[in-house]
Coordinates of C-alpha atoms in Angstrom, one line a residue:
M1 CA 11.3 -20.3 -21.2
E2 CA 13.6 -17.6 -22.6
Y3 CA 13.3 -13.9 -21.7
T4 CA 14.3 -10.9 -23.6
G5 CA 15.7 -9.2 -20.5
H6 CA 13.1 -6.5 -20.7
I7 CA 11.0 -5.9 -17.6
K8 CA 7.5 -4.6 -17.6
I9 CA 5.9 -2.8 -14.7
V10 CA 2.2 -2.3 -14.1
A11 CA 1.6 0.2 -11.3
K12 CA -2.0 0.7 -10.2
M13 CA -2.8 4.0 -8.5
P14 CA -6.3 4.3 -7.0
V15 CA -6.8 8.1 -7.2
A16 CA -9.4 10.1 -5.2
P17 CA -11.9 11.4 -7.8
E18 CA -11.2 15.0 -6.8
N19 CA -7.5 14.5 -7.4
V20 CA -7.5 12.9 -10.9
E21 CA -6.7 16.1 -12.9
T22 CA -3.9 17.1 -10.5
F23 CA -2.6 13.5 -10.7
I24 CA -2.6 13.5 -14.5
A25 CA -0.7 16.8 -14.6
L26 CA 2.0 15.6 -12.3
A27 CA 2.2 12.3 -14.0
S28 CA 2.8 14.0 -17.4
E29 CA 6.0 15.4 -16.1
L30 CA 7.1 12.0 -14.7
I31 CA 6.2 10.3 -18.0
E32 CA 8.1 12.8 -20.2
A33 CA 11.3 12.6 -18.0
S34 CA 11.1 8.8 -17.7
R35 CA 10.7 8.3 -21.5
A36 CA 14.0 10.3 -22.0
E37 CA 15.9 7.8 -19.8
E38 CA 18.3 5.6 -21.8
G39 CA 16.9 2.4 -20.4
N40 CA 13.3 3.1 -21.0
I41 CA 11.4 1.4 -23.8
C42 CA 7.9 2.7 -23.1
Y43 CA 6.1 4.6 -20.3
S44 CA 2.4 5.5 -20.3
L45 CA -0.5 6.3 -18.1
N46 CA -3.8 4.6 -18.6
A47 CA -7.3 4.6 -17.0
D48 CA -8.8 1.3 -15.8
K49 CA -11.8 0.6 -18.1
K50 CA -14.0 -0.5 -15.1
D51 CA -12.9 2.3 -12.7
P52 CA -11.6 5.5 -14.4
N53 CA -10.2 6.7 -11.1
T54 CA -7.8 3.9 -11.0
L55 CA -4.9 5.1 -13.1
V56 CA -2.3 2.6 -14.3
F57 CA 1.3 3.2 -15.3
T58 CA 2.6 0.7 -17.8
E59 CA 6.3 0.7 -18.2
C60 CA 8.9 -1.3 -20.1
W61 CA 12.6 -1.2 -19.1
K62 CA 15.7 -2.6 -20.8
D63 CA 16.8 -4.4 -17.7
K64 CA 17.1 -4.3 -13.8
E65 CA 19.8 -1.6 -14.0
A66 CA 17.6 0.7 -16.0
I67 CA 14.9 0.4 -13.2
R68 CA 17.5 1.0 -10.5
F69 CA 18.6 4.1 -12.3
H70 CA 15.0 5.3 -12.8
N71 CA 14.1 4.7 -9.2
Q72 CA 16.9 7.1 -8.1
T73 CA 16.2 9.9 -10.6
E74 CA 15.3 13.4 -9.3
H75 CA 11.9 13.3 -11.2
F76 CA 10.9 9.9 -9.8
T77 CA 11.9 10.6 -6.2
R78 CA 10.2 14.0 -6.3
I79 CA 7.0 13.2 -8.1
L80 CA 6.1 9.7 -6.8
P81 CA 5.4 10.8 -3.2
Q82 CA 3.2 13.6 -4.6
L83 CA 1.3 11.1 -6.7
K84 CA 0.9 8.7 -3.8
A85 CA -0.6 11.5 -1.7
L86 CA -3.3 11.9 -4.3
C87 CA -4.4 8.3 -3.9
C88 CA -7.4 7.1 -1.8
A89 CA -5.9 3.7 -1.2
D90 CA -2.4 2.1 -1.4
P91 CA -0.9 1.8 -4.9
S92 CA 0.3 -1.6 -6.1
S93 CA 2.8 -2.7 -8.7
E94 CA 3.7 -5.9 -10.4
L95 CA 6.7 -6.8 -12.5
Y96 CA 6.7 -9.1 -15.6
L97 CA 9.5 -10.6 -17.6
E98 CA 9.1 -10.3 -21.4
L99 CA 9.2 -13.6 -23.2
K100 CA 11.2 -14.0 -26.4

């Protein structure tokens, strides 16, 4: 198999129902800043069809270096802990390699 080099991330965040609006507001700032990063291809927040309190970030990055850079940005290191605090269970994430 051949890969494009792009990496996709799916991060599931089980948010407490009373925290969903706050989560979305904080996530909006993270999304806007992340989309402006040079190595970002796409970054969005989605609601799980079966459980609207499970919010899912879907991201696509140019390469591993773009993810490393993103994980060290001010907006990511500041906002992610706040988002995690609004969750009612541990978040999870999976990485995927995009096929050519």
